[in-house]
Short mmCIF file of C-alpha atoms in Angstrom, two decimals:
data_model
loop_
_atom_site.label_atom_id
_atom_site.label_comp_id
_atom_site.label_asym_id
_atom_site.label_seq_id
_atom_site.Cartn_x
_atom_site.Cartn_y
_atom_site.Cartn_z
CA MET A 1105 -11.27 -6.10 2.30
CA PRO A 1106 -10.18 -8.91 0.07
CA ILE A 1107 -6.60 -9.20 -1.13
CA VAL A 1108 -6.05 -10.92 -4.47
CA THR A 1109 -2.50 -11.90 -5.40
CA ILE A 1110 -1.87 -12.90 -9.02
CA GLN A 1111 1.43 -14.64 -9.77
CA VAL A 1112 2.37 -15.02 -13.42
CA THR A 1113 5.54 -15.59 -15.36
CA ARG A 1114 7.21 -12.45 -16.72
CA GLU A 1115 6.35 -13.08 -20.36
CA GLY A 1116 4.31 -11.51 -23.09
CA SER A 1117 0.88 -12.91 -23.87
CA LYS A 1118 1.29 -12.40 -27.62
CA PRO A 1119 4.05 -12.50 -30.21
CA GLY A 1120 5.96 -9.24 -30.03
CA ASN A 1121 5.37 -8.67 -26.32
CA ASP A 1122 7.98 -9.77 -23.84
CA ALA A 1123 6.10 -8.86 -20.69
CA VAL A 1124 2.62 -8.34 -19.33
CA THR A 1125 1.61 -4.87 -20.52
CA ALA A 1126 0.28 -2.08 -18.33
CA ASP A 1127 -3.04 -2.38 -20.10
CA GLU A 1128 -3.25 -6.11 -19.41
CA LYS A 1129 -2.43 -5.44 -15.76
CA ALA A 1130 -5.26 -2.92 -15.59
CA GLN A 1131 -7.62 -5.50 -17.10
CA LEU A 1132 -6.51 -8.14 -14.58
CA ILE A 1133 -7.12 -5.71 -11.70
CA ALA A 1134 -10.53 -4.69 -13.04
CA GLY A 1135 -11.53 -8.28 -13.75
CA VAL A 1136 -10.71 -9.90 -10.46
CA SER A 1137 -12.05 -6.96 -8.44
CA GLN A 1138 -15.32 -7.32 -10.33
CA VAL A 1139 -15.46 -11.05 -9.50
CA LEU A 1140 -15.21 -10.23 -5.79
CA LEU A 1141 -17.99 -7.68 -6.16
CA ASP A 1142 -20.25 -10.03 -8.15
CA VAL A 1143 -19.75 -13.13 -6.00
CA LEU A 1144 -19.26 -11.80 -2.47
CA ASN A 1145 -20.62 -8.28 -2.78
CA LYS A 1146 -17.28 -6.73 -1.83
CA PRO A 1147 -17.09 -3.06 -2.90
CA LEU A 1148 -14.37 -2.30 -5.45
CA ALA A 1149 -12.86 0.21 -3.03
CA ALA A 1150 -12.27 -2.56 -0.47
CA THR A 1151 -10.25 -4.89 -2.70
CA PHE A 1152 -6.48 -4.79 -3.10
CA VAL A 1153 -4.82 -6.61 -5.99
CA VAL A 1154 -1.10 -7.40 -6.16
CA ILE A 1155 0.42 -8.74 -9.39
CA GLU A 1156 3.71 -10.58 -8.97
CA GLU A 1157 5.73 -11.25 -12.13
CA VAL A 1158 8.13 -14.15 -11.79
CA ASP A 1159 11.09 -14.73 -14.10
CA THR A 1160 10.66 -17.96 -16.03
CA GLU A 1161 13.86 -19.41 -14.57
CA ASN A 1162 12.33 -18.90 -11.10
CA TRP A 1163 9.16 -20.85 -11.92
CA GLY A 1164 9.18 -24.62 -11.73
CA TRP A 1165 6.76 -27.17 -13.13
CA GLY A 1166 7.16 -30.87 -13.61
CA GLY A 1167 10.37 -30.80 -11.59
CA LEU A 1168 12.00 -28.47 -14.17
CA PRO A 1169 12.28 -24.76 -14.88
CA VAL A 1170 9.07 -24.02 -16.75
CA GLU A 1171 10.64 -23.40 -20.16
CA ALA A 1172 12.39 -26.76 -20.07
CA TYR A 1173 9.15 -28.42 -19.01
CA ARG A 1174 7.21 -26.82 -21.85
CA LYS A 1175 9.75 -28.13 -24.34
CA GLN A 1176 9.41 -31.60 -22.86
CA LEU A 1177 5.62 -31.44 -23.13
CA ALA A 1178 5.85 -30.23 -26.74
CA GLN A 1179 8.01 -33.19 -27.69
CA LYS A 1180 5.72 -35.82 -26.23
CA PRO A 1181 3.95 -37.88 -28.80
CA GLY A 1182 0.19 -37.33 -28.68
CA MET B 424 9.98 -17.69 14.84
CA PRO B 425 7.59 -15.18 13.40
CA ILE B 426 7.76 -14.14 9.77
CA VAL B 427 6.54 -10.64 8.93
CA THR B 428 6.01 -9.75 5.29
CA ILE B 429 5.54 -6.08 4.42
CA GLN B 430 4.20 -5.28 0.95
CA VAL B 431 4.38 -1.65 -0.15
CA THR B 432 4.35 0.18 -3.43
CA ARG B 433 7.75 1.05 -4.85
CA GLU B 434 7.54 4.78 -4.19
CA GLY B 435 9.26 7.39 -2.13
CA SER B 436 7.68 8.50 1.13
CA LYS B 437 8.70 12.12 0.62
CA PRO B 438 9.16 14.56 -2.24
CA GLY B 439 12.55 13.92 -3.82
CA ASN B 440 12.57 10.19 -3.04
CA ASP B 441 11.39 7.73 -5.65
CA ALA B 442 11.72 4.60 -3.57
CA VAL B 443 11.76 3.35 -0.01
CA THR B 444 15.25 4.14 1.27
CA ALA B 445 17.63 1.67 2.93
CA ASP B 446 17.26 3.64 6.14
CA GLU B 447 13.48 3.43 6.04
CA LYS B 448 13.73 -0.31 5.41
CA ALA B 449 15.96 -0.66 8.47
CA GLN B 450 13.39 1.27 10.51
CA LEU B 451 10.56 -0.95 9.27
CA ILE B 452 12.54 -4.06 10.21
CA ALA B 453 13.42 -2.70 13.65
CA GLY B 454 9.88 -1.48 14.28
CA VAL B 455 7.91 -4.60 13.44
CA SER B 456 10.44 -6.90 15.12
CA GLN B 457 10.04 -4.81 18.28
CA VAL B 458 6.24 -5.17 18.09
CA LEU B 459 6.60 -8.96 18.06
CA LEU B 460 8.92 -8.77 21.06
CA ASP B 461 6.66 -6.41 23.00
CA VAL B 462 3.36 -8.17 22.31
CA LEU B 463 4.26 -11.86 22.05
CA ASN B 464 7.65 -11.93 23.75
CA LYS B 465 9.36 -13.23 20.58
CA PRO B 466 13.14 -12.64 20.70
CA LEU B 467 14.45 -10.34 17.97
CA ALA B 468 16.75 -13.13 16.79
CA ALA B 469 13.73 -15.34 16.06
CA THR B 470 11.91 -12.93 13.74
CA PHE B 471 12.39 -12.75 9.97
CA VAL B 472 11.11 -9.72 8.06
CA VAL B 473 10.67 -9.64 4.29
CA ILE B 474 9.90 -6.35 2.51
CA GLU B 475 8.31 -6.69 -0.92
CA GLU B 476 8.23 -3.58 -3.09
CA VAL B 477 5.53 -3.67 -5.75
CA ASP B 478 5.51 -1.45 -8.83
CA THR B 479 2.53 0.90 -8.78
CA GLU B 480 1.20 -0.53 -12.04
CA ASN B 481 1.11 -3.96 -10.33
CA TRP B 482 -0.98 -2.75 -7.40
CA GLY B 483 -4.74 -2.47 -7.76
CA TRP B 484 -7.26 -0.65 -5.64
CA GLY B 485 -10.85 0.28 -6.42
CA GLY B 486 -10.74 -1.89 -9.52
CA LEU B 487 -7.97 0.28 -11.02
CA PRO B 488 -4.19 0.51 -10.98
CA VAL B 489 -3.50 2.44 -7.79
CA GLU B 490 -2.32 5.67 -9.42
CA ALA B 491 -5.50 5.90 -11.49
CA TYR B 492 -7.57 5.22 -8.37
CA ARG B 493 -5.79 7.93 -6.41
CA LYS B 494 -6.55 10.44 -9.16
CA GLN B 495 -10.18 9.41 -9.09
CA LEU B 496 -10.32 9.86 -5.31
CA ALA B 497 -8.66 13.27 -5.56
CA GLN B 498 -11.27 14.46 -8.05
CA LYS B 499 -14.26 13.43 -5.98
CA PRO B 500 -16.17 16.32 -4.55
CA GLY B 501 -16.01 16.33 -0.76
CA MET C 305 -1.93 0.67 0.88
CA PRO C 306 0.56 -1.54 2.63
CA ILE C 307 -0.26 -5.15 3.45
CA VAL C 308 1.46 -6.65 6.48
CA THR C 309 1.27 -10.41 6.97
CA ILE C 310 2.32 -11.79 10.34
CA GLN C 311 2.90 -15.54 10.57
CA VAL C 312 3.27 -17.01 14.06
CA THR C 313 2.91 -20.42 15.61
CA ARG C 314 -0.47 -21.13 17.20
CA GLU C 315 0.74 -20.98 20.80
CA GLY C 316 0.20 -18.93 23.89
CA SER C 317 2.74 -16.26 24.78
CA LYS C 318 2.46 -16.95 28.52
CA PRO C 319 1.85 -19.90 30.81
CA GLY C 320 -1.88 -20.59 30.90
CA ASN C 321 -2.53 -19.39 27.35
CA ASP C 322 -2.60 -21.89 24.53
CA ALA C 323 -3.10 -19.42 21.68
CA VAL C 324 -2.54 -15.83 20.70
CA THR C 325 -5.35 -13.91 22.42
CA ALA C 326 -7.72 -11.48 20.73
CA ASP C 327 -6.17 -8.68 22.75
CA GLU C 328 -2.65 -9.61 21.60
CA LYS C 329 -3.87 -9.69 18.01
CA ALA C 330 -5.32 -6.21 18.41
CA GLN C 331 -1.96 -5.03 19.79
CA LEU C 332 -0.08 -6.59 16.86
CA ILE C 333 -2.42 -4.87 14.39
CA ALA C 334 -2.10 -1.51 16.15
CA GLY C 335 1.66 -1.83 16.50
CA VAL C 336 2.62 -2.72 12.95
CA SER C 337 0.14 -0.24 11.44
CA GLN C 338 1.75 2.47 13.57
CA VAL C 339 5.21 1.48 12.29
CA LEU C 340 4.03 1.99 8.70
CA LEU C 341 2.61 5.38 9.65
CA ASP C 342 5.74 6.48 11.50
CA VAL C 343 8.29 5.29 8.95
CA LEU C 344 6.57 5.70 5.58
CA ASN C 345 3.75 8.08 6.46
CA LYS C 346 1.09 5.57 5.41
CA PRO C 347 -2.32 6.47 6.91
CA LEU C 348 -3.71 3.82 9.29
CA ALA C 349 -6.79 3.52 7.07
CA ALA C 350 -4.63 2.41 4.15
CA THR C 351 -2.93 -0.52 5.88
CA PHE C 352 -4.27 -4.08 5.94
CA VAL C 353 -2.85 -6.59 8.43
CA VAL C 354 -3.35 -10.36 8.16
CA ILE C 355 -2.33 -12.63 11.03
CA GLU C 356 -1.75 -16.26 10.09
CA GLU C 357 -1.50 -18.76 12.94
CA VAL C 358 0.38 -21.92 12.02
CA ASP C 359 0.13 -25.18 13.98
CA THR C 360 3.48 -26.08 15.53
CA GLU C 361 3.61 -29.35 13.61
CA ASN C 362 3.36 -27.31 10.39
CA TRP C 363 6.32 -25.08 11.24
CA GLY C 364 9.83 -26.31 10.56
CA TRP C 365 13.16 -25.02 11.83
CA GLY C 366 16.53 -26.69 11.80
CA GLY C 367 15.20 -29.41 9.53
CA LEU C 368 12.71 -30.51 12.21
CA PRO C 369 9.20 -29.65 13.39
CA VAL C 370 9.75 -26.64 15.61
CA GLU C 371 8.95 -28.34 18.92
CA ALA C 372 11.50 -31.07 18.23
CA TYR C 373 14.07 -28.44 17.26
CA ARG C 374 13.47 -26.45 20.45
CA LYS C 375 14.05 -29.59 22.52
CA GLN C 376 17.28 -30.21 20.64
CA LEU C 377 18.45 -26.64 21.27
CA ALA C 378 17.58 -26.92 24.97
CA GLN C 379 19.69 -30.06 25.33
CA LYS C 380 22.79 -28.61 23.77
CA PRO C 381 25.59 -28.06 26.20
CA GLY C 382 26.32 -24.34 26.63
CA MET D 975 -1.24 -29.69 -6.92
CA PRO D 976 1.23 -28.48 -4.36
CA ILE D 977 2.73 -25.02 -4.57
CA VAL D 978 6.20 -24.58 -3.07
CA THR D 979 7.49 -21.04 -2.58
CA ILE D 980 11.18 -20.61 -1.81
CA GLN D 981 12.32 -17.21 -0.55
CA VAL D 982 16.05 -16.58 -0.43
CA THR D 983 18.29 -13.56 -0.34
CA ARG D 984 19.64 -12.42 -3.71
CA GLU D 985 23.21 -13.54 -3.11
CA GLY D 986 25.68 -15.99 -4.50
CA SER D 987 26.22 -19.28 -2.70
CA LYS D 988 29.96 -19.29 -3.40
CA PRO D 989 32.78 -16.79 -3.73
CA GLY D 990 32.62 -15.29 -7.21
CA ASN D 991 28.83 -15.60 -7.55
CA ASP D 992 26.64 -12.64 -6.72
CA ALA D 993 23.30 -14.33 -7.27
CA VAL D 994 21.62 -17.70 -7.28
CA THR D 995 22.55 -19.24 -10.63
CA ALA D 996 20.10 -20.69 -13.16
CA ASP D 997 21.60 -24.10 -12.51
CA GLU D 998 21.08 -23.79 -8.75
CA LYS D 999 17.49 -22.72 -9.37
CA ALA D 1000 16.95 -25.82 -11.52
CA GLN D 1001 18.36 -27.96 -8.70
CA LEU D 1002 16.08 -26.31 -6.14
CA ILE D 1003 13.06 -26.94 -8.37
CA ALA D 1004 14.03 -30.57 -8.99
CA GLY D 1005 14.84 -31.18 -5.34
CA VAL D 1006 11.71 -29.85 -3.69
CA SER D 1007 9.43 -31.35 -6.37
CA GLN D 1008 11.05 -34.73 -5.65
CA VAL D 1009 10.39 -34.31 -1.92
CA LEU D 1010 6.68 -33.82 -2.61
CA LEU D 1011 6.68 -36.93 -4.79
CA ASP D 1012 8.57 -39.04 -2.26
CA VAL D 1013 6.63 -37.98 0.84
CA LEU D 1014 3.09 -37.32 -0.41
CA ASN D 1015 3.11 -39.13 -3.73
CA LYS D 1016 2.39 -35.93 -5.66
CA PRO D 1017 3.28 -36.32 -9.36
CA LEU D 1018 6.03 -33.96 -10.55
CA ALA D 1019 3.62 -32.56 -13.15
CA ALA D 1020 1.27 -31.40 -10.39
CA THR D 1021 3.78 -29.30 -8.43
CA PHE D 1022 4.50 -25.63 -9.03
CA VAL D 1023 7.61 -24.04 -7.55
CA VAL D 1024 8.15 -20.28 -7.25
CA ILE D 1025 11.55 -18.91 -6.25
CA GLU D 1026 11.53 -15.38 -4.83
CA GLU D 1027 14.87 -13.62 -4.55
CA VAL D 1028 14.88 -10.84 -1.96
CA ASP D 1029 17.48 -8.06 -1.85
CA THR D 1030 19.53 -8.26 1.34
CA GLU D 1031 18.42 -4.78 2.40
CA ASN D 1032 14.80 -6.04 2.23
CA TRP D 1033 15.43 -9.00 4.54
CA GLY D 1034 15.42 -8.48 8.29
CA TRP D 1035 16.72 -10.70 11.07
CA GLY D 1036 17.43 -9.86 14.67
CA GLY D 1037 15.70 -6.52 14.24
CA LEU D 1038 18.29 -5.45 11.64
CA PRO D 1039 18.84 -5.71 7.90
CA VAL D 1040 20.39 -9.14 7.51
CA GLU D 1041 23.90 -7.99 6.58
CA ALA D 1042 24.11 -5.82 9.68
CA TYR D 1043 22.85 -8.72 11.79
CA ARG D 1044 25.43 -11.10 10.35
CA LYS D 1045 28.20 -8.65 11.24
CA GLN D 1046 26.86 -8.41 14.76
CA LEU D 1047 26.79 -12.21 15.08
CA ALA D 1048 30.35 -12.47 13.74
CA GLN D 1049 31.61 -10.06 16.37
CA LYS D 1050 30.07 -11.87 19.29
CA PRO D 1051 32.56 -13.58 21.51
CA GLY D 1052 32.10 -17.35 21.43
CA MET E 188 0.69 -21.44 -14.87
CA PRO E 189 -0.73 -18.54 -12.92
CA ILE E 190 -1.44 -18.83 -9.23
CA VAL E 191 -4.24 -16.67 -7.85
CA THR E 192 -4.56 -16.34 -4.08
CA ILE E 193 -7.76 -14.82 -2.72
CA GLN E 194 -7.76 -13.74 0.93
CA VAL E 195 -11.12 -12.88 2.45
CA THR E 196 -12.53 -12.66 5.94
CA ARG E 197 -14.38 -15.75 7.15
CA GLU E 198 -17.86 -14.24 6.99
CA GLY E 199 -21.07 -14.76 5.12
CA SER E 200 -21.86 -12.49 2.19
CA LYS E 201 -25.57 -12.34 3.05
CA PRO E 202 -27.77 -12.35 6.15
CA GLY E 203 -28.16 -15.94 7.31
CA ASN E 204 -24.72 -17.07 6.08
CA ASP E 205 -21.80 -17.08 8.46
CA ALA E 206 -19.14 -18.16 5.98
CA VAL E 207 -18.30 -18.13 2.31
CA THR E 208 -20.36 -20.99 0.83
CA ALA E 209 -18.99 -23.80 -1.33
CA ASP E 210 -21.00 -22.43 -4.23
CA GLU E 211 -19.52 -18.95 -3.82
CA LYS E 212 -16.03 -20.47 -3.70
CA ALA E 213 -16.73 -22.30 -6.96
CA GLN E 214 -17.86 -19.01 -8.51
CA LEU E 215 -14.71 -17.23 -7.31
CA ILE E 216 -12.54 -19.98 -8.81
CA ALA E 217 -14.43 -19.93 -12.12
CA GLY E 218 -14.43 -16.13 -12.28
CA VAL E 219 -10.77 -15.41 -11.64
CA SER E 220 -9.62 -18.32 -13.83
CA GLN E 221 -11.72 -16.86 -16.65
CA VAL E 222 -10.09 -13.44 -16.17
CA LEU E 223 -6.66 -15.01 -16.66
CA LEU E 224 -7.88 -16.74 -19.79
CA ASP E 225 -9.51 -13.61 -21.21
CA VAL E 226 -6.69 -11.17 -20.46
CA LEU E 227 -3.51 -13.25 -20.77
CA ASN E 228 -4.75 -16.25 -22.73
CA LYS E 229 -3.81 -18.66 -19.94
CA PRO E 230 -5.65 -21.99 -20.33
CA LEU E 231 -8.01 -22.82 -17.45
CA ALA E 232 -6.05 -26.03 -16.85
CA ALA E 233 -2.90 -24.02 -16.14
CA THR E 234 -4.33 -21.83 -13.37
CA PHE E 235 -4.32 -22.71 -9.67
CA VAL E 236 -6.55 -20.76 -7.27
CA VAL E 237 -6.15 -20.80 -3.49
CA ILE E 238 -8.81 -19.23 -1.26
CA GLU E 239 -7.66 -18.28 2.23
CA GLU E 240 -10.34 -17.47 4.78
CA VAL E 241 -9.12 -15.31 7.63
CA ASP E 242 -10.93 -14.96 10.96
CA THR E 243 -12.12 -11.40 11.48
CA GLU E 244 -10.04 -11.04 14.63
CA ASN E 245 -6.95 -11.85 12.52
CA TRP E 246 -7.65 -9.12 9.97
CA GLY E 247 -6.61 -5.57 10.69
CA TRP E 248 -7.63 -2.31 9.05
CA GLY E 249 -7.24 1.24 10.25
CA GLY E 250 -4.97 0.04 13.04
CA LEU E 251 -7.80 -2.04 14.55
CA PRO E 252 -9.30 -5.51 14.20
CA VAL E 253 -11.63 -5.12 11.24
CA GLU E 254 -14.90 -5.38 13.14
CA ALA E 255 -13.85 -2.60 15.49
CA TYR E 256 -12.80 -0.49 12.52
CA ARG E 257 -16.12 -1.02 10.75
CA LYS E 258 -17.98 0.16 13.85
CA GLN E 259 -15.80 3.24 13.98
CA LEU E 260 -16.50 4.00 10.32
CA ALA E 261 -20.24 3.50 10.84
CA GLN E 262 -20.28 6.01 13.68
CA LYS E 263 -18.52 8.73 11.76
CA PRO E 264 -20.76 11.63 10.92
CA GLY E 265 -21.31 11.92 7.18
CA MET F 1288 17.68 -17.59 6.10
CA PRO F 1289 15.47 -19.17 3.50
CA ILE F 1290 11.74 -19.48 4.01
CA VAL F 1291 10.01 -22.39 2.27
CA THR F 1292 6.21 -22.39 2.13
CA ILE F 1293 4.51 -25.62 1.08
CA GLN F 1294 0.82 -25.41 0.17
CA VAL F 1295 -1.03 -28.69 -0.21
CA THR F 1296 -4.64 -29.79 -0.09
CA ARG F 1297 -5.85 -31.11 3.26
CA GLU F 1298 -6.07 -34.75 2.20
CA GLY F 1299 -4.47 -38.04 3.05
CA SER F 1300 -1.73 -39.39 0.82
CA LYS F 1301 -2.93 -42.99 1.16
CA PRO F 1302 -6.20 -44.85 1.59
CA GLY F 1303 -7.22 -44.67 5.23
CA ASN F 1304 -5.62 -41.26 5.86
CA ASP F 1305 -7.74 -38.16 5.58
CA ALA F 1306 -4.98 -35.64 6.21
CA VAL F 1307 -1.25 -35.15 5.93
CA THR F 1308 0.18 -36.94 8.97
CA ALA F 1309 2.59 -35.44 11.49
CA ASP F 1310 5.23 -37.87 10.28
CA GLU F 1311 4.78 -36.81 6.65
CA LYS F 1312 5.04 -33.17 7.72
CA ALA F 1313 8.31 -33.93 9.50
CA GLN F 1314 9.60 -35.61 6.32
CA LEU F 1315 8.59 -32.60 4.20
CA ILE F 1316 10.40 -30.26 6.59
CA ALA F 1317 13.52 -32.43 6.66
CA GLY F 1318 13.49 -32.93 2.90
CA VAL F 1319 13.18 -29.35 1.73
CA SER F 1320 15.58 -28.05 4.38
CA GLN F 1321 18.12 -30.57 3.11
CA VAL F 1322 17.63 -29.33 -0.48
CA LEU F 1323 18.48 -25.79 0.60
CA LEU F 1324 21.58 -27.08 2.37
CA ASP F 1325 22.70 -29.21 -0.58
CA VAL F 1326 22.08 -26.66 -3.33
CA LEU F 1327 22.76 -23.28 -1.70
CA ASN F 1328 24.75 -24.31 1.36
CA LYS F 1329 22.18 -22.84 3.74
CA PRO F 1330 22.57 -24.28 7.26
CA LEU F 1331 19.54 -26.23 8.49
CA ALA F 1332 19.27 -23.85 11.44
CA ALA F 1333 18.73 -20.91 9.07
CA THR F 1334 15.75 -22.34 7.19
CA PHE F 1335 12.11 -21.89 8.18
CA VAL F 1336 9.44 -24.11 6.64
CA VAL F 1337 5.72 -23.35 6.78
CA ILE F 1338 3.19 -25.97 5.65
CA GLU F 1339 -0.23 -24.62 4.70
CA GLU F 1340 -3.04 -27.14 4.34
CA VAL F 1341 -5.88 -25.92 2.14
CA ASP F 1342 -9.38 -27.44 2.17
CA THR F 1343 -10.17 -29.01 -1.19
CA GLU F 1344 -13.15 -26.70 -1.71
CA ASN F 1345 -10.73 -23.76 -1.37
CA TRP F 1346 -8.39 -25.03 -4.09
CA GLY F 1347 -9.19 -24.38 -7.72
CA TRP F 1348 -7.80 -25.96 -10.86
CA GLY F 1349 -9.15 -25.90 -14.38
CA GLY F 1350 -11.67 -23.24 -13.38
CA LEU F 1351 -13.31 -25.64 -10.91
CA PRO F 1352 -12.92 -26.72 -7.30
CA VAL F 1353 -10.20 -29.33 -7.49
CA GLU F 1354 -12.37 -32.36 -6.73
CA ALA F 1355 -14.75 -31.47 -9.54
CA TYR F 1356 -11.80 -30.97 -11.88
CA ARG F 1357 -10.31 -34.34 -10.99
CA LYS F 1358 -13.62 -36.04 -11.80
CA GLN F 1359 -13.71 -34.24 -15.13
CA LEU F 1360 -10.16 -35.37 -15.93
CA ALA F 1361 -10.99 -38.95 -14.95
CA GLN F 1362 -13.95 -39.04 -17.33
CA LYS F 1363 -12.02 -37.78 -20.32
CA PRO F 1364 -11.50 -40.40 -22.97
CA GLY F 1365 -7.81 -41.17 -23.43
#
């Protein structure tokens, strides 16, 4: 009876996408359910998966909203 | 000071509804708060309830998005 | 497929108990699962319940650890 | 690597606002990340913050949806 | 910056084990982090995983503590 | 009525400590409750804080249990 919760920012994974697609969500669900089956022998039918999409302004990293933090990282000299 | 979090799919409970109604939410809040009072003697005023509605494409069961899994279950021979 | 998470402090509900008992946990599980059945028509077999017990020093209220806050409330003049 | 999750009702903090503003979210992120740095010496870059805004009809307190409970509190004689 | 939370009962996956082993936890972490990389192109370094082990008496299914529910399922005639 | 959940590894913040101390927990609770008051004008009495301590073997980063990942980072040439 595992429960897997996946929190990601509400963004596309490729140019042209502005959100996680339904197909990507299906792949996430299939993938993590399979991991639970492979590692702990949990039947697929016993695993729940919940995907939570979080607006980028609601996600913080480095003490900043994530988009501001990414810009800061990108500007750092190597 | 209990916190009760209720996660459900964003769907209607009856034909004609396409979401949990405000009245149903009020009943969920009243019901689970009462359980905490009855079982653990927690005053109603000390209990927080948070209802999280999850889009069906974001909910996985059986390694599939839940609507696909329900179809699969419905097609299984008894 | 609802998921209900119940967070409570790790304390007894009556004098002589220093924790939530197994019987009280069973009553919490039965009670909240019944609420989901009654209000949203969710079958008992489709509901997961997770009870999380939190040490009192890990629970804050009023800007204080909960036991300190309770003492403060108790000392307030009516 | 702390994760801080902040759940608040989807409401404005001042007359004229009907939601938490992007600037307030940035302040929440900065503030709680700083607390983790000050108290536990966790670098800002190691802390994730997730803000979850919850519709008022999905938040329960006192056995009621929170707006109904606030009205009840406001009507209580002192 | 995904966060993946895995909730499982505190049980062994094989006869002779009475808990999830450190090696199984490492496999869970590797597996789900890889899914996020494969499906959404999230770098491994950007993914946090939290495993929460829940005592069986704190996990409910079918309106019962999970061990009681499993016994009930096992006794059902085919 | 905000709820703030703080997840940290179960480790000391200084040499000689092997866990978050009760005093540090009290400072975390005071600090984040104050942030909610300062930024969103939420009264201290309306904020709940829950601190969840997670064993290091249950926390993943970089596709590895966190202690293994830290060693890997430490060995990287600058």
